Short mmCIF file of C-alpha atoms in Angstrom, two decimals:
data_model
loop_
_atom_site.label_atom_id
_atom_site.label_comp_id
_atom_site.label_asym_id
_atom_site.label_seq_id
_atom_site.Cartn_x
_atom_site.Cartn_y
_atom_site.Cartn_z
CA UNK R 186 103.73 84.38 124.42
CA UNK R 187 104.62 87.61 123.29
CA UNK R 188 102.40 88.45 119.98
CA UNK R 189 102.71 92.24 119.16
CA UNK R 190 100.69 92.72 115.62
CA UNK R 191 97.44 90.87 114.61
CA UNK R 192 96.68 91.29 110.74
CA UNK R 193 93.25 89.46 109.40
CA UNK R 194 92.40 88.02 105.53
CA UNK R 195 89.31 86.58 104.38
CA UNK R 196 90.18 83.07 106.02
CA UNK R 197 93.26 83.72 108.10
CA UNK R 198 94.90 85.49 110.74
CA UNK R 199 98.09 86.35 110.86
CA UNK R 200 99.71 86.96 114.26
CA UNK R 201 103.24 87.80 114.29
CA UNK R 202 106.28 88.12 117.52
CA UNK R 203 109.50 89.65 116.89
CA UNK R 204 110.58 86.28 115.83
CA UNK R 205 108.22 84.59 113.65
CA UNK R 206 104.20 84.47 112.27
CA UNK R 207 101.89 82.37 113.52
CA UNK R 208 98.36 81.64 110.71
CA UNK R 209 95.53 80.07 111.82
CA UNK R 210 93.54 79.04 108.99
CA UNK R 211 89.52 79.57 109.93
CA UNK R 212 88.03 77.17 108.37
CA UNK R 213 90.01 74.09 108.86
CA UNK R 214 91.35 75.56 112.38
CA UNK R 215 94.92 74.40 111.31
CA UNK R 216 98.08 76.35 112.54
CA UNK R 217 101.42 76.78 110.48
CA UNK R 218 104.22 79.53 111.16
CA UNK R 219 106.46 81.18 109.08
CA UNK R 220 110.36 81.92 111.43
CA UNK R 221 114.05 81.86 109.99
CA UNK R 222 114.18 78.47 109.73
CA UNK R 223 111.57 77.92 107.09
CA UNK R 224 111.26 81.27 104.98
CA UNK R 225 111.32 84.48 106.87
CA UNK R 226 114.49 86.98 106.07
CA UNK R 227 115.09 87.91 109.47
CA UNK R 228 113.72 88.32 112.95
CA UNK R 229 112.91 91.70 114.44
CA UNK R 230 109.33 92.14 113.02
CA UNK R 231 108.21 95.34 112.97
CA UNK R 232 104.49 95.13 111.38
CA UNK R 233 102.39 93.31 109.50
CA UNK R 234 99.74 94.32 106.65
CA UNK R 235 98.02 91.67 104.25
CA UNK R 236 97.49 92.61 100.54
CA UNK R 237 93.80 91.53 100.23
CA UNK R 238 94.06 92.16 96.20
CA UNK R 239 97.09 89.88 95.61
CA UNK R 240 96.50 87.31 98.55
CA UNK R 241 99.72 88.45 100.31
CA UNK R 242 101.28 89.37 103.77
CA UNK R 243 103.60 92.00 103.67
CA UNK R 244 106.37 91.80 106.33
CA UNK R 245 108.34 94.84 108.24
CA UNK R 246 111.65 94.28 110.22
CA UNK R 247 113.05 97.10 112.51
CA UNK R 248 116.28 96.45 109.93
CA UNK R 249 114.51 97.80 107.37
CA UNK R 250 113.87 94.52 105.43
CA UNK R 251 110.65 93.28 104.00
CA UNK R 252 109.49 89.79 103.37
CA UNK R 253 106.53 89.19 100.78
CA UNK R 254 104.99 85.88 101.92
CA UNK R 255 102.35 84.27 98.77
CA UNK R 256 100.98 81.24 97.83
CA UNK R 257 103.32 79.45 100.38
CA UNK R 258 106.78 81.55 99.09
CA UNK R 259 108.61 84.17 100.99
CA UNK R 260 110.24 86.77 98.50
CA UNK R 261 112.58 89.36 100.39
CA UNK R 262 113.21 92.72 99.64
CA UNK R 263 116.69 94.25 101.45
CA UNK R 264 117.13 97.80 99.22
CA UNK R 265 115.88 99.43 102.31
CA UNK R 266 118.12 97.67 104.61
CA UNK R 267 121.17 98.38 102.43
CA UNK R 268 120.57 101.78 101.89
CA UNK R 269 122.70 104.24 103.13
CA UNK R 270 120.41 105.80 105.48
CA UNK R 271 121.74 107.85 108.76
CA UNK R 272 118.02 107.58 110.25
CA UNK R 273 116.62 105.10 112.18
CA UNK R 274 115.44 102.08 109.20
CA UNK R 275 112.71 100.05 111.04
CA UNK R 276 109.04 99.83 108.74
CA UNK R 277 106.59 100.98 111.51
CA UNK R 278 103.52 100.36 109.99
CA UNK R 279 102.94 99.32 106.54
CA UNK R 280 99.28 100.55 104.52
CA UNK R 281 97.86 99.81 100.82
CA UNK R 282 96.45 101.82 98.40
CA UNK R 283 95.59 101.11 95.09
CA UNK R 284 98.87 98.88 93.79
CA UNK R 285 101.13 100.71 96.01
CA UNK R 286 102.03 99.96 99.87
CA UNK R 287 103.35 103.06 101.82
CA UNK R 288 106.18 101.99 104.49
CA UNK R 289 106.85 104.17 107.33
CA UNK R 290 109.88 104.79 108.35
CA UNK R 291 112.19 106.93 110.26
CA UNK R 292 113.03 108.77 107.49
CA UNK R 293 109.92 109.06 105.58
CA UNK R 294 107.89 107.35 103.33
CA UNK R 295 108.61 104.73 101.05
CA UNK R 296 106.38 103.43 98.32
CA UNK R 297 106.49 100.19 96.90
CA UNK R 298 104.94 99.19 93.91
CA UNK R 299 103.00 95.87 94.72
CA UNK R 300 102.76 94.82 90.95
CA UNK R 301 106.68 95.32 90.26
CA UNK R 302 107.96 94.57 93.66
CA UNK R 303 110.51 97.76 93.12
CA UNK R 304 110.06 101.00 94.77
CA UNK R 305 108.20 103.69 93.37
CA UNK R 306 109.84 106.46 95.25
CA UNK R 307 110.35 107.93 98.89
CA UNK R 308 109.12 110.87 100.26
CA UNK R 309 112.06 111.53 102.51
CA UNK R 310 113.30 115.09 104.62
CA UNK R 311 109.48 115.86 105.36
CA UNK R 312 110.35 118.21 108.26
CA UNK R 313 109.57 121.67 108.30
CA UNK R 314 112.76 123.01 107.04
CA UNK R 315 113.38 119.55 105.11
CA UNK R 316 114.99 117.70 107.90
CA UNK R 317 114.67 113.93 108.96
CA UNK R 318 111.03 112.92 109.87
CA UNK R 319 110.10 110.20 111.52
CA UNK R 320 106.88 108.55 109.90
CA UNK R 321 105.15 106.20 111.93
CA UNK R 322 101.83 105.38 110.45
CA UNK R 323 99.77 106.64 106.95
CA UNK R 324 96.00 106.24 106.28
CA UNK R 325 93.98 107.90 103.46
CA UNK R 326 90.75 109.59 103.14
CA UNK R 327 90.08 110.80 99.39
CA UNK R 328 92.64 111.60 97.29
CA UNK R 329 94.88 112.30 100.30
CA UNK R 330 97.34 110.65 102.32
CA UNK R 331 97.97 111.89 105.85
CA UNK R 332 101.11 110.80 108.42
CA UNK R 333 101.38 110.52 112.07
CA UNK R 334 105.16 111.50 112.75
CA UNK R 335 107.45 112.90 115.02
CA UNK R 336 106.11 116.01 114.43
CA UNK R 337 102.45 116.25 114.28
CA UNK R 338 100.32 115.20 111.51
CA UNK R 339 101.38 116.55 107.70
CA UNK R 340 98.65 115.75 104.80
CA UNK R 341 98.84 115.53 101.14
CA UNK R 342 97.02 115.27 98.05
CA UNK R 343 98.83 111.93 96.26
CA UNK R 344 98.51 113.71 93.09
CA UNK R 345 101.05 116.64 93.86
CA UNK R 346 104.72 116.31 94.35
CA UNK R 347 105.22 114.93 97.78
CA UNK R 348 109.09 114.91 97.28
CA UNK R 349 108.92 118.52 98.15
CA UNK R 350 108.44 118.98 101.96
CA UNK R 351 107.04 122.72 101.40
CA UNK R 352 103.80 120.78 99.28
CA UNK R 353 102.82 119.28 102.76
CA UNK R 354 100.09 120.70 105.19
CA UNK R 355 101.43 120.57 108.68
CA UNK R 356 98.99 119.90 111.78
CA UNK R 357 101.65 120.90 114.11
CA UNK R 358 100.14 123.06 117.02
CA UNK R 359 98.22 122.26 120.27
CA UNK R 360 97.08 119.31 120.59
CA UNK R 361 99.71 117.96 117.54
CA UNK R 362 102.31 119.76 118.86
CA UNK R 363 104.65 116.32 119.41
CA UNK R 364 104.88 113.29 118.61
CA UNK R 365 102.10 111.38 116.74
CA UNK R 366 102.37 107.90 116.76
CA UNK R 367 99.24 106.47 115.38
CA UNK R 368 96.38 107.87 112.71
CA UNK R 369 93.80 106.31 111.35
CA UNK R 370 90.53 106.64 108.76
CA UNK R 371 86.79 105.88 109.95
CA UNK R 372 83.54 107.01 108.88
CA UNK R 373 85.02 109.30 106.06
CA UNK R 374 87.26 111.45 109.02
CA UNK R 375 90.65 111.34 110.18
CA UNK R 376 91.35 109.73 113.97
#
């Protein structure tokens, strides 16, 4: 009754509530669902994205946790939950490029290595100055990445130091002067 993120794969779709995941297998039209009682980590989902290359969903919790659910297994990952972070930890939207899937979070942005299961690193005090950002969605177009956060949009080429806030460009002024909460890539341009 109350789905909030729809993720597709080549013959399922995921839909997920706070609570739990519902997958509806295409071609045999079967239903299973994944909750606390049978696998998931923790209720509170956040987002959804599904890792096409290595036939796996990748889960978000607004605790900061993240499930890994393959080949009928749920693997958990709780570093980001545990960390001492003052900011707010919930994964808002979760995207994958190349090996790597790019959490946003209200602190930055986390990378996780999809091959290791570890994180890479986290871009983290992105604000102007180097304060707290909140991230709430990434998308790519070339060799860049670019954010919707709490303060406008802020793109980067992935092959220079994003660690350092100063090596971001800011879209920051009229009409990005606030909050950005969603971004996306289509037809080789930035929405």
């Amino acid at each position: 009754n109350s789905i909030h993120h729809v993720e597709t794969a080549e013959n399922r779709i995921f839909a997920a509530s706070t609570s739990g995941i519902l997958v509806y297998d295409v071609q045999d039209q079967s239903l299973h669902t994944y909750s606390k009682l049978n696998g998931l980590s923790n209720t509170g989902i956040s987002c959804l994205k599904h890792d096409a290359e290595r036939n796996q969903l990748l889960v978000g919790y607004n605790n900061g946790d993240v499930d890994i659910i393959g080949d009928n297994t749920v693997t958990n990952f709780n570093r980001l939950r545990n960390a001492e972070v003052i900011a707010e930890k919930t994964i808002n939207h979760i995207s994958i490029h190349d090996d790597l899937a790019y959490l946003s979070t209200g602190y930055g942005v986390v990378i996780f290595d999809l091959q290791q299961l570890e994180i890479k690193e986290t871009w983290r005090d992105l604000g102007p100055s180097g304060e707290t950002l909140a991230v709430f969605e990434t998308t790519f177009l070339n060799d860049s990445i670019y954010l919707a956060s709490a303060n406008g949009v802020l793109a980067g080429n992935i092959n220079d130091n994003l660690l350092d806030f100063n090596n971001w460009k800011r879209f920051n002024s009229e009409p990005f002067s606030g909050r950005v909460e969603a971004i996306a890539t289509f037809n080789n341009k930035i929405f």
